[in-house]
mmCIF file of C-alpha atoms and ligand atoms in Angstrom:
data_model
loop_
_atom_site.group_PDB
_atom_site.id
_atom_site.type_symbol
_atom_site.label_atom_id
_atom_site.label_comp_id
_atom_site.label_asym_id
_atom_site.label_seq_id
_atom_site.Cartn_x
_atom_site.Cartn_y
_atom_site.Cartn_z
ATOM 1 C CA MET Y 54 -5.380 8.922 16.717
ATOM 2 C CA SER Y 55 -3.542 7.471 13.660
ATOM 3 C CA GLY Y 56 -4.831 4.265 12.462
ATOM 4 C CA ASN Y 57 -3.528 0.684 12.994
ATOM 5 C CA PRO Y 58 -1.433 0.161 9.604
ATOM 6 C CA ILE Y 59 -2.564 -3.454 9.306
ATOM 7 C CA CYS Y 60 -6.338 -2.490 9.759
ATOM 8 C CA GLU Y 61 -5.887 0.140 7.205
ATOM 9 C CA LEU Y 62 -3.902 -1.861 4.509
ATOM 10 C CA LEU Y 63 -6.228 -4.995 4.938
ATOM 11 C CA GLN Y 64 -9.625 -2.848 5.684
ATOM 12 C CA ILE Y 65 -10.211 -5.116 8.657
ATOM 13 C CA GLU Y 66 -11.823 -4.189 12.146
ATOM 14 C CA TYR Y 67 -9.256 -5.734 14.201
ATOM 15 C CA PRO Y 68 -5.637 -6.654 13.415
ATOM 16 C CA ILE Y 69 -5.854 -10.428 14.544
ATOM 17 C CA PHE Y 70 -5.108 -12.894 12.007
ATOM 18 C CA GLN Y 71 -6.280 -16.528 11.942
ATOM 19 C CA GLY Y 72 -3.096 -18.848 11.362
ATOM 20 C CA ALA Y 73 -3.023 -20.914 7.977
ATOM 21 C CA MET Y 74 -3.430 -24.404 9.276
ATOM 22 C CA ALA Y 75 -2.878 -26.924 6.762
ATOM 23 C CA TRP Y 76 -5.894 -29.377 6.132
ATOM 24 C CA ILE Y 77 -7.857 -26.982 8.696
ATOM 25 C CA ALA Y 78 -7.946 -23.708 7.861
ATOM 26 C CA ASP Y 79 -10.806 -23.711 5.245
ATOM 27 C CA GLY Y 80 -13.327 -21.624 3.886
ATOM 28 C CA ARG Y 81 -15.903 -21.922 6.976
ATOM 29 C CA LEU Y 82 -13.085 -21.162 9.606
ATOM 30 C CA ALA Y 83 -11.995 -18.201 7.654
ATOM 31 C CA ALA Y 84 -15.038 -16.769 7.100
ATOM 32 C CA ALA Y 85 -16.165 -16.920 10.826
ATOM 33 C CA VAL Y 86 -12.860 -15.148 11.298
ATOM 34 C CA SER Y 87 -13.316 -12.519 8.796
ATOM 35 C CA GLU Y 88 -17.117 -11.903 10.031
ATOM 36 C CA ALA Y 89 -16.071 -11.401 13.427
ATOM 37 C CA GLY Y 90 -13.815 -8.544 12.378
ATOM 38 C CA GLY Y 91 -10.260 -10.291 11.951
ATOM 39 C CA LEU Y 92 -8.518 -11.579 9.096
ATOM 40 C CA GLY Y 93 -9.835 -15.535 8.007
ATOM 41 C CA ILE Y 94 -6.758 -17.079 6.136
ATOM 42 C CA ILE Y 95 -7.542 -20.157 3.788
ATOM 43 C CA ALA Y 96 -4.668 -22.654 3.926
ATOM 44 C CA GLY Y 97 -3.317 -24.065 0.644
ATOM 45 C CA GLY Y 98 -1.161 -26.506 2.474
ATOM 46 C CA ASN Y 99 -0.436 -29.235 0.142
ATOM 47 C CA ALA Y 100 -3.747 -29.459 -1.691
ATOM 48 C CA PRO Y 101 -4.501 -28.644 -5.215
ATOM 49 C CA ALA Y 102 -5.723 -25.206 -6.548
ATOM 50 C CA ASP Y 103 -9.372 -26.758 -6.819
ATOM 51 C CA TYR Y 104 -9.405 -27.429 -3.363
ATOM 52 C CA VAL Y 105 -8.448 -23.768 -2.655
ATOM 53 C CA ARG Y 106 -10.937 -22.529 -5.170
ATOM 54 C CA GLU Y 107 -13.827 -24.303 -3.690
ATOM 55 C CA GLN Y 108 -12.525 -23.083 -0.270
ATOM 56 C CA ILE Y 109 -12.618 -19.439 -1.707
ATOM 57 C CA ARG Y 110 -16.149 -19.922 -2.839
ATOM 58 C CA LEU Y 111 -17.411 -21.179 0.340
ATOM 59 C CA LEU Y 112 -15.972 -18.230 2.078
ATOM 60 C CA ARG Y 113 -17.577 -15.807 -0.588
ATOM 61 C CA GLU Y 114 -20.893 -17.427 0.453
ATOM 62 C CA ARG Y 115 -20.623 -16.648 3.952
ATOM 63 C CA SER Y 116 -18.785 -13.361 3.988
ATOM 64 C CA SER Y 117 -17.933 -10.392 1.907
ATOM 65 C CA LYS Y 118 -15.280 -8.927 4.131
ATOM 66 C CA PRO Y 119 -11.495 -9.144 3.504
ATOM 67 C CA PHE Y 120 -9.597 -12.316 3.536
ATOM 68 C CA ALA Y 121 -6.427 -13.904 2.662
ATOM 69 C CA VAL Y 122 -5.077 -17.419 1.278
ATOM 70 C CA ASN Y 123 -1.909 -18.745 2.509
ATOM 71 C CA ILE Y 124 0.790 -20.543 0.143
ATOM 72 C CA MET Y 125 2.670 -23.170 1.402
ATOM 73 C CA LEU Y 126 5.669 -22.630 -0.863
ATOM 74 C CA GLN Y 127 6.946 -26.251 -0.650
ATOM 75 C CA SER Y 128 3.484 -27.484 -1.715
ATOM 76 C CA PRO Y 129 3.846 -29.138 -5.381
ATOM 77 C CA PHE Y 130 0.613 -26.987 -6.129
ATOM 78 C CA ALA Y 131 2.509 -23.754 -4.996
ATOM 79 C CA GLU Y 132 2.555 -22.568 -8.878
ATOM 80 C CA GLU Y 133 -0.933 -22.986 -9.813
ATOM 81 C CA ILE Y 134 -2.172 -21.459 -6.354
ATOM 82 C CA ALA Y 135 -0.254 -18.382 -7.197
ATOM 83 C CA GLN Y 136 -1.992 -18.291 -10.306
ATOM 84 C CA LEU Y 137 -5.335 -18.940 -8.838
ATOM 85 C CA VAL Y 138 -5.361 -16.141 -6.063
ATOM 86 C CA CYS Y 139 -4.925 -13.578 -9.436
ATOM 87 C CA GLU Y 140 -7.657 -14.917 -11.062
ATOM 88 C CA GLU Y 141 -9.828 -14.573 -8.007
ATOM 89 C CA ARG Y 142 -8.708 -11.287 -7.095
ATOM 90 C CA VAL Y 143 -8.217 -12.316 -3.538
ATOM 91 C CA PRO Y 144 -7.728 -9.271 -1.237
ATOM 92 C CA ALA Y 145 -4.491 -10.855 0.247
ATOM 93 C CA VAL Y 146 -1.856 -13.641 0.258
ATOM 94 C CA THR Y 147 0.407 -14.822 2.892
ATOM 95 C CA THR Y 148 3.091 -17.396 2.478
ATOM 96 C CA GLY Y 149 5.133 -19.708 4.464
ATOM 97 C CA ALA Y 150 7.846 -22.274 4.413
ATOM 98 C CA GLY Y 151 10.213 -20.509 1.844
ATOM 99 C CA ASN Y 152 11.021 -17.586 -0.519
ATOM 100 C CA PRO Y 153 7.977 -16.125 -2.582
ATOM 101 C CA ALA Y 154 9.942 -13.583 -4.643
ATOM 102 C CA ARG Y 155 9.353 -15.135 -7.807
ATOM 103 C CA TYR Y 156 5.637 -14.608 -7.509
ATOM 104 C CA MET Y 157 5.653 -11.153 -6.085
ATOM 105 C CA GLU Y 158 5.402 -9.054 -8.999
ATOM 106 C CA ARG Y 159 2.452 -10.965 -10.510
ATOM 107 C CA TRP Y 160 0.597 -10.427 -7.273
ATOM 108 C CA LYS Y 161 1.274 -6.929 -6.865
ATOM 109 C CA GLN Y 162 0.027 -6.314 -10.488
ATOM 110 C CA ALA Y 163 -3.328 -8.098 -9.716
ATOM 111 C CA GLY Y 164 -3.517 -5.711 -6.593
ATOM 112 C CA ILE Y 165 -3.119 -8.250 -3.915
ATOM 113 C CA LYS Y 166 -1.581 -7.436 -0.630
ATOM 114 C CA VAL Y 167 1.219 -9.589 0.056
ATOM 115 C CA ILE Y 168 2.466 -10.485 3.453
ATOM 116 C CA PRO Y 169 4.945 -13.444 3.660
ATOM 117 C CA VAL Y 170 5.956 -15.133 6.644
ATOM 118 C CA VAL Y 171 9.663 -14.734 7.885
ATOM 119 C CA ALA Y 172 11.616 -16.580 10.450
ATOM 120 C CA SER Y 173 14.796 -14.514 10.049
ATOM 121 C CA THR Y 174 16.368 -10.949 9.837
ATOM 122 C CA ALA Y 175 17.787 -12.062 6.333
ATOM 123 C CA MET Y 176 14.513 -13.060 4.862
ATOM 124 C CA ALA Y 177 12.947 -10.192 6.617
ATOM 125 C CA LYS Y 178 15.368 -7.379 4.758
ATOM 126 C CA LEU Y 179 14.990 -9.485 1.332
ATOM 127 C CA MET Y 180 11.097 -9.311 1.184
ATOM 128 C CA SER Y 181 11.333 -5.756 2.545
ATOM 129 C CA ARG Y 182 13.370 -4.932 -0.931
ATOM 130 C CA THR Y 183 10.946 -7.018 -3.056
ATOM 131 C CA GLY Y 184 7.658 -5.410 -2.202
ATOM 132 C CA ALA Y 185 6.007 -7.146 0.555
ATOM 133 C CA ASP Y 186 3.275 -4.959 2.245
ATOM 134 C CA ALA Y 187 3.858 -6.565 5.610
ATOM 135 C CA LEU Y 188 5.676 -9.109 7.522
ATOM 136 C CA ILE Y 189 4.407 -11.984 9.533
ATOM 137 C CA ALA Y 190 7.401 -12.750 11.957
ATOM 138 C CA GLU Y 191 6.983 -16.259 13.315
ATOM 139 C CA GLY Y 192 8.802 -17.723 16.211
ATOM 140 C CA GLY Y 193 9.508 -21.311 16.930
ATOM 141 C CA GLU Y 194 6.845 -21.268 19.927
ATOM 142 C CA SER Y 195 4.436 -21.934 16.915
ATOM 143 C CA GLY Y 196 3.107 -25.412 15.802
ATOM 144 C CA GLY Y 197 3.796 -26.770 12.382
ATOM 145 C CA HIS Y 198 6.806 -26.181 9.983
ATOM 146 C CA VAL Y 199 8.960 -24.005 12.839
ATOM 147 C CA GLY Y 200 12.208 -21.445 12.562
ATOM 148 C CA GLU Y 201 14.962 -21.523 14.937
ATOM 149 C CA LEU Y 202 14.398 -18.199 16.606
ATOM 150 C CA SER Y 203 11.828 -17.577 19.384
ATOM 151 C CA THR Y 204 9.396 -14.711 18.864
ATOM 152 C CA MET Y 205 10.705 -12.848 21.722
ATOM 153 C CA VAL Y 206 14.126 -12.624 19.925
ATOM 154 C CA LEU Y 207 12.961 -12.500 16.299
ATOM 155 C CA LEU Y 208 10.256 -9.458 16.456
ATOM 156 C CA PRO Y 209 12.432 -6.723 17.846
ATOM 157 C CA LEU Y 210 15.322 -7.935 15.407
ATOM 158 C CA VAL Y 211 12.971 -7.799 12.267
ATOM 159 C CA SER Y 212 11.703 -4.733 13.626
ATOM 160 C CA ASP Y 213 15.095 -3.008 13.730
ATOM 161 C CA VAL Y 214 15.619 -4.059 9.666
ATOM 162 C CA THR Y 215 12.454 -3.044 8.239
ATOM 163 C CA THR Y 216 9.755 -0.105 8.335
ATOM 164 C CA LEU Y 217 7.037 -2.906 7.313
ATOM 165 C CA PRO Y 218 4.188 -3.222 9.365
ATOM 166 C CA LEU Y 219 4.565 -6.558 11.487
ATOM 167 C CA ILE Y 220 2.249 -9.087 12.252
ATOM 168 C CA ALA Y 221 3.543 -11.415 15.346
ATOM 169 C CA ALA Y 222 2.961 -14.763 15.314
ATOM 170 C CA GLY Y 223 4.094 -18.039 17.775
ATOM 171 C CA GLY Y 224 3.559 -18.081 21.181
ATOM 172 C CA ILE Y 225 0.534 -15.861 21.255
ATOM 173 C CA GLY Y 226 -2.823 -16.914 23.012
ATOM 174 C CA ASP Y 227 -4.455 -14.084 25.054
ATOM 175 C CA GLY Y 228 -4.330 -10.580 25.865
ATOM 176 C CA ARG Y 229 -0.967 -10.847 27.607
ATOM 177 C CA GLY Y 230 0.571 -11.954 23.989
ATOM 178 C CA ILE Y 231 -0.749 -9.170 22.128
ATOM 179 C CA ALA Y 232 0.347 -6.817 25.045
ATOM 180 C CA ALA Y 233 3.901 -8.226 24.359
ATOM 181 C CA ALA Y 234 3.855 -8.355 20.880
ATOM 182 C CA TRP Y 235 3.117 -4.632 20.739
ATOM 183 C CA ALA Y 236 5.909 -3.966 23.187
ATOM 184 C CA LEU Y 237 8.349 -5.825 20.669
ATOM 185 C CA GLY Y 238 7.509 -4.138 17.734
ATOM 186 C CA ALA Y 239 4.507 -5.739 16.199
ATOM 187 C CA SER Y 240 0.772 -4.080 15.301
ATOM 188 C CA ALA Y 241 -0.883 -7.004 14.684
ATOM 189 C CA VAL Y 242 -0.788 -10.685 15.961
ATOM 190 C CA GLN Y 243 -1.588 -14.143 14.157
ATOM 191 C CA LEU Y 244 -3.068 -17.032 16.419
ATOM 192 C CA GLY Y 245 -3.004 -20.561 14.884
ATOM 193 C CA THR Y 246 -3.219 -22.785 18.056
ATOM 194 C CA ARG Y 247 -6.107 -20.620 19.731
ATOM 195 C CA PHE Y 248 -8.105 -21.303 16.726
ATOM 196 C CA LEU Y 249 -7.933 -24.904 16.916
ATOM 197 C CA THR Y 250 -10.556 -24.488 19.561
ATOM 198 C CA ALA Y 251 -12.684 -22.985 17.867
ATOM 199 C CA ARG Y 252 -16.285 -24.217 17.189
ATOM 200 C CA GLU Y 253 -15.934 -23.760 13.657
ATOM 201 C CA CYS Y 254 -12.668 -25.384 13.315
ATOM 202 C CA PRO Y 255 -12.996 -28.601 11.234
ATOM 203 C CA ILE Y 256 -10.913 -30.765 12.934
ATOM 204 C CA HIS Y 257 -11.427 -34.303 14.538
ATOM 205 C CA PRO Y 258 -12.839 -34.343 18.166
ATOM 206 C CA GLU Y 259 -9.898 -36.507 19.251
ATOM 207 C CA TYR Y 260 -7.735 -33.498 17.959
ATOM 208 C CA ARG Y 261 -9.554 -30.876 19.861
ATOM 209 C CA GLU Y 262 -9.485 -32.861 23.165
ATOM 210 C CA LYS Y 263 -5.632 -33.166 22.703
ATOM 211 C CA ILE Y 264 -5.196 -29.594 22.520
ATOM 212 C CA LEU Y 265 -7.409 -28.873 25.401
ATOM 213 C CA LYS Y 266 -5.762 -31.341 27.808
ATOM 214 C CA ALA Y 267 -2.153 -30.087 26.602
ATOM 215 C CA THR Y 268 0.163 -29.057 29.273
ATOM 216 C CA ASP Y 269 3.314 -26.799 29.185
ATOM 217 C CA ARG Y 270 5.404 -29.720 28.343
ATOM 218 C CA SER Y 271 3.199 -31.408 25.485
ATOM 219 C CA THR Y 272 4.785 -30.177 22.273
ATOM 220 C CA VAL Y 273 7.922 -31.250 20.879
ATOM 221 C CA VAL Y 274 9.811 -30.369 17.870
ATOM 222 C CA THR Y 275 10.734 -33.438 15.205
ATOM 223 C CA GLY Y 276 12.720 -33.156 12.027
ATOM 224 C CA ARG Y 277 15.731 -31.156 12.858
ATOM 225 C CA THR Y 278 17.986 -33.434 10.826
ATOM 226 C CA THR Y 279 15.661 -33.239 7.594
ATOM 227 C CA GLY Y 280 15.783 -29.292 7.448
ATOM 228 C CA HIS Y 281 11.992 -29.468 8.435
ATOM 229 C CA PRO Y 282 11.420 -29.103 11.786
ATOM 230 C CA VAL Y 283 7.662 -29.376 12.858
ATOM 231 C CA ARG Y 284 6.265 -28.896 16.455
ATOM 232 C CA ALA Y 285 3.435 -31.193 17.258
ATOM 233 C CA LEU Y 286 1.874 -32.765 20.396
ATOM 234 C CA ARG Y 287 3.981 -35.825 21.847
ATOM 235 C CA THR Y 288 2.291 -38.681 20.688
ATOM 236 C CA PRO Y 289 3.226 -42.278 19.527
ATOM 237 C CA PHE Y 290 3.891 -40.617 16.219
ATOM 238 C CA THR Y 291 6.363 -38.298 17.416
ATOM 239 C CA ARG Y 292 7.816 -40.922 19.669
ATOM 240 C CA GLU Y 293 8.234 -43.313 16.665
ATOM 241 C CA TYR Y 294 9.810 -40.419 14.568
ATOM 242 C CA GLU Y 295 11.937 -39.404 17.515
ATOM 243 C CA ALA Y 296 13.398 -43.049 17.621
ATOM 244 C CA ARG Y 297 14.144 -43.032 13.933
ATOM 245 C CA GLU Y 298 15.364 -39.813 13.528
ATOM 246 C CA TYR Y 299 17.879 -40.233 16.682
ATOM 247 C CA GLY Y 300 18.682 -43.995 15.381
ATOM 248 C CA GLY Y 301 20.209 -42.086 11.928
ATOM 249 C CA ALA Y 302 17.348 -42.884 9.728
ATOM 250 C CA GLU Y 303 17.992 -40.990 6.666
ATOM 251 C CA ALA Y 304 15.777 -37.827 5.237
ATOM 252 C CA VAL Y 305 13.837 -39.674 2.829
ATOM 253 C CA GLU Y 306 12.559 -42.352 5.234
ATOM 254 C CA LEU Y 307 11.487 -39.484 7.907
ATOM 255 C CA GLU Y 308 9.610 -37.779 4.918
ATOM 256 C CA ARG Y 309 7.863 -40.896 4.165
ATOM 257 C CA LEU Y 310 7.143 -41.479 8.007
ATOM 258 C CA GLY Y 311 5.864 -37.831 8.050
ATOM 259 C CA SER Y 312 3.802 -38.114 4.615
ATOM 260 C CA GLY Y 313 -0.108 -38.106 5.535
ATOM 261 C CA ALA Y 314 0.408 -37.861 9.308
ATOM 262 C CA LEU Y 315 -1.224 -34.390 9.694
ATOM 263 C CA ARG Y 316 -4.284 -35.597 7.546
ATOM 264 C CA LYS Y 317 -4.628 -38.571 10.017
ATOM 265 C CA ALA Y 318 -4.704 -36.251 12.744
ATOM 266 C CA VAL Y 319 -7.067 -33.813 11.401
ATOM 267 C CA GLN Y 320 -9.624 -36.012 9.517
ATOM 268 C CA ASP Y 321 -9.183 -39.266 11.369
ATOM 269 C CA GLY Y 322 -8.297 -38.424 14.948
ATOM 270 C CA ASP Y 323 -5.824 -41.267 14.417
ATOM 271 C CA VAL Y 324 -3.786 -41.129 17.950
ATOM 272 C CA GLN Y 325 -1.453 -43.882 16.637
ATOM 273 C CA GLU Y 326 -0.208 -42.368 13.308
ATOM 274 C CA GLY Y 327 -1.641 -39.183 13.432
ATOM 275 C CA CYS Y 328 0.718 -35.872 13.694
ATOM 276 C CA PHE Y 329 -1.162 -33.317 15.609
ATOM 277 C CA MET Y 330 0.484 -29.819 14.964
ATOM 278 C CA SER Y 331 0.271 -27.690 17.933
ATOM 279 C CA GLY Y 332 2.273 -24.368 19.092
ATOM 280 C CA GLU Y 333 3.678 -24.353 22.627
ATOM 281 C CA ILE Y 334 0.792 -22.074 23.887
ATOM 282 C CA ALA Y 335 -1.893 -24.896 23.504
ATOM 283 C CA ALA Y 336 -1.370 -25.390 27.283
ATOM 284 C CA MET Y 337 -3.450 -22.141 28.036
ATOM 285 C CA PHE Y 338 -6.496 -22.976 26.505
ATOM 286 C CA THR Y 339 -9.454 -25.439 28.193
ATOM 287 C CA LYS Y 340 -12.532 -24.410 26.364
ATOM 288 C CA THR Y 341 -13.981 -24.091 23.018
ATOM 289 C CA GLN Y 342 -15.718 -21.111 22.028
ATOM 290 C CA THR Y 343 -16.994 -19.631 18.655
ATOM 291 C CA ALA Y 344 -14.611 -17.553 16.433
ATOM 292 C CA ARG Y 345 -16.386 -14.644 17.435
ATOM 293 C CA GLU Y 346 -15.996 -15.274 21.144
ATOM 294 C CA ILE Y 347 -12.301 -16.050 20.697
ATOM 295 C CA ILE Y 348 -12.107 -12.519 18.737
ATOM 296 C CA GLU Y 349 -14.110 -10.535 21.246
ATOM 297 C CA ASP Y 350 -12.245 -12.172 24.042
ATOM 298 C CA LEU Y 351 -8.610 -10.949 22.760
ATOM 299 C CA VAL Y 352 -9.728 -7.743 22.043
ATOM 300 C CA ARG Y 353 -11.146 -7.300 25.818
ATOM 301 C CA ASP Y 354 -8.450 -8.810 27.153
ATOM 302 C CA ALA Y 355 -5.688 -6.759 25.214
ATOM 303 C CA GLU Y 356 -7.622 -3.692 26.119
ATOM 304 C CA GLN Y 357 -7.603 -4.251 29.987
ATOM 305 C CA ARG Y 358 -3.580 -4.500 29.111
ATOM 306 C CA GLY Y 359 -3.615 -1.053 27.720
ATOM 307 C CA VAL Y 360 -3.450 -2.175 24.078
ATOM 308 C CA ARG Y 361 -6.610 -0.579 22.269
ATOM 309 C CA LEU Y 362 -7.494 -2.769 19.238
ATOM 310 C CA ARG Y 363 -10.794 -1.493 18.195
ATOM 311 C CA GLY Y 364 -11.899 2.211 17.405
ATOM 312 C CA ASP Y 365 -8.815 3.723 16.166
ATOM 313 C CA CYS Y 366 -8.328 1.184 13.147
ATOM 314 C CA GLY Y 367 -9.132 3.593 10.332
ATOM 315 C CA LEU Y 368 -12.515 2.197 9.706
HETATM 316 O O1 TUI O 607 4.721 -22.832 7.139
HETATM 317 C C1 TUI O 607 4.567 -22.734 8.315
HETATM 318 N N1 TUI O 607 4.163 -23.451 9.128
HETATM 319 C C2 TUI O 607 3.710 -24.775 8.461
HETATM 320 S S1 TUI O 607 3.741 -24.846 6.858
HETATM 321 C C3 TUI O 607 3.179 -26.881 7.298
HETATM 322 S S2 TUI O 607 2.489 -27.932 6.119
HETATM 323 C C4 TUI O 607 3.627 -29.248 6.525
HETATM 324 N N2 TUI O 607 2.897 -30.262 6.369
HETATM 325 C C5 TUI O 607 3.516 -31.276 6.624
HETATM 326 C C6 TUI O 607 5.001 -31.307 7.145
HETATM 327 C C7 TUI O 607 5.672 -30.320 7.009
HETATM 328 C C8 TUI O 607 4.996 -29.174 6.676
HETATM 329 C C9 TUI O 607 2.922 -26.900 8.669
HETATM 330 N N3 TUI O 607 3.204 -25.836 9.287
HETATM 331 N N4 TUI O 607 5.078 -21.499 8.810
HETATM 332 C C10 TUI O 607 5.538 -20.358 8.442
HETATM 333 C C11 TUI O 607 6.989 -20.401 8.316
HETATM 334 N N5 TUI O 607 7.787 -20.153 7.385
HETATM 335 N N6 TUI O 607 7.790 -20.920 9.585
HETATM 336 C C12 TUI O 607 9.175 -20.718 8.810
HETATM 337 C C13 TUI O 607 8.826 -20.480 7.869
HETATM 338 C C14 TUI O 607 10.015 -20.065 6.620
HETATM 339 C C15 TUI O 607 11.229 -20.616 6.571
HETATM 340 C C16 TUI O 607 12.239 -20.365 5.811
HETATM 341 C C17 TUI O 607 10.097 -18.647 6.124
HETATM 342 C C18 TUI O 607 10.955 -18.350 5.135
HETATM 343 C C19 TUI O 607 12.208 -19.343 4.878
HETATM 344 O O2 TUI O 607 12.901 -19.034 4.198
HETATM 345 C C20 TUI O 607 13.698 -20.252 3.708
HETATM 346 C C21 TUI O 607 14.495 -19.458 2.425
HETATM 347 O O3 TUI O 607 13.931 -20.011 1.460
HETATM 348 O O4 TUI O 607 15.518 -18.972 2.744
#
């Protein structure tokens, strides 16, 4: 049986990525996921390069398995983190919220596997031409900064315009989602919201409680008028944001309101002013587990639905 292309590319056991959640996905969470056989990803978010260097160090103290660093391309520190990953020889980079073309050659020369997030077929074509090793096709069911298309539509359309291996993201929570992702053309999955429930995930207990209590109507997308739509749990913050957004507020006022709100949720559990980013799939999760339990659960569940994630991954 031929191996899974993503497991072969990254030398990982299971084709399961942990989403790169800004302020959340640190070296400890990523190490736990990589140690369990998935791909742990450190989120650069809006943090400076020194923070990312420290997280890489923390991860390497805990795991010698492959991992990735995610670069949020709208970060003021994107350039310095782009350089740092070369110096640190990180095995793989994922990117989000923009076009990483200007960094690709540098990363390829450093031997880094490059896996951009795409939210459209145009970006998928461009990234295929520019030398990406694989693509994460992320649908608007996901949490945080979202594109316009749903995973159900984006995946097969992207699959039609590229021969690169695809990682499906957005709306995946269990083996059913994995089986669906395979049917749509993916050979790996990325889950963010499910890893918010991991014991190793460094979020405020209030944040975790909100995720565990979420229902199917709990998330909302704000910021469409600014060009930076964000999906988060419905809270006083999103209600205030919506009131201003639909009351005709300028983008700068909205950006000011949003700035720092994610950090307030993650670190302070601030239920009034925090922005609790979350995917739609939060409604599916009712308990905390270790990262290893989550991965083992996903592998078992996918197998029961006819998708084999172990044993044929080329290791
Ligand atoms: O990037 C994400 N999700 C994120 S980033 C983030 S950090 C943040 N913090 C505070 C406020 C706002 C954001 C939180 N969540 N996902 C990956 C993703 N990338 N989704 C969509 C895209 C994307 C969008 C446009 C990728 C490429 C793209 O190309 C635009 C272009 O330049 O043509």
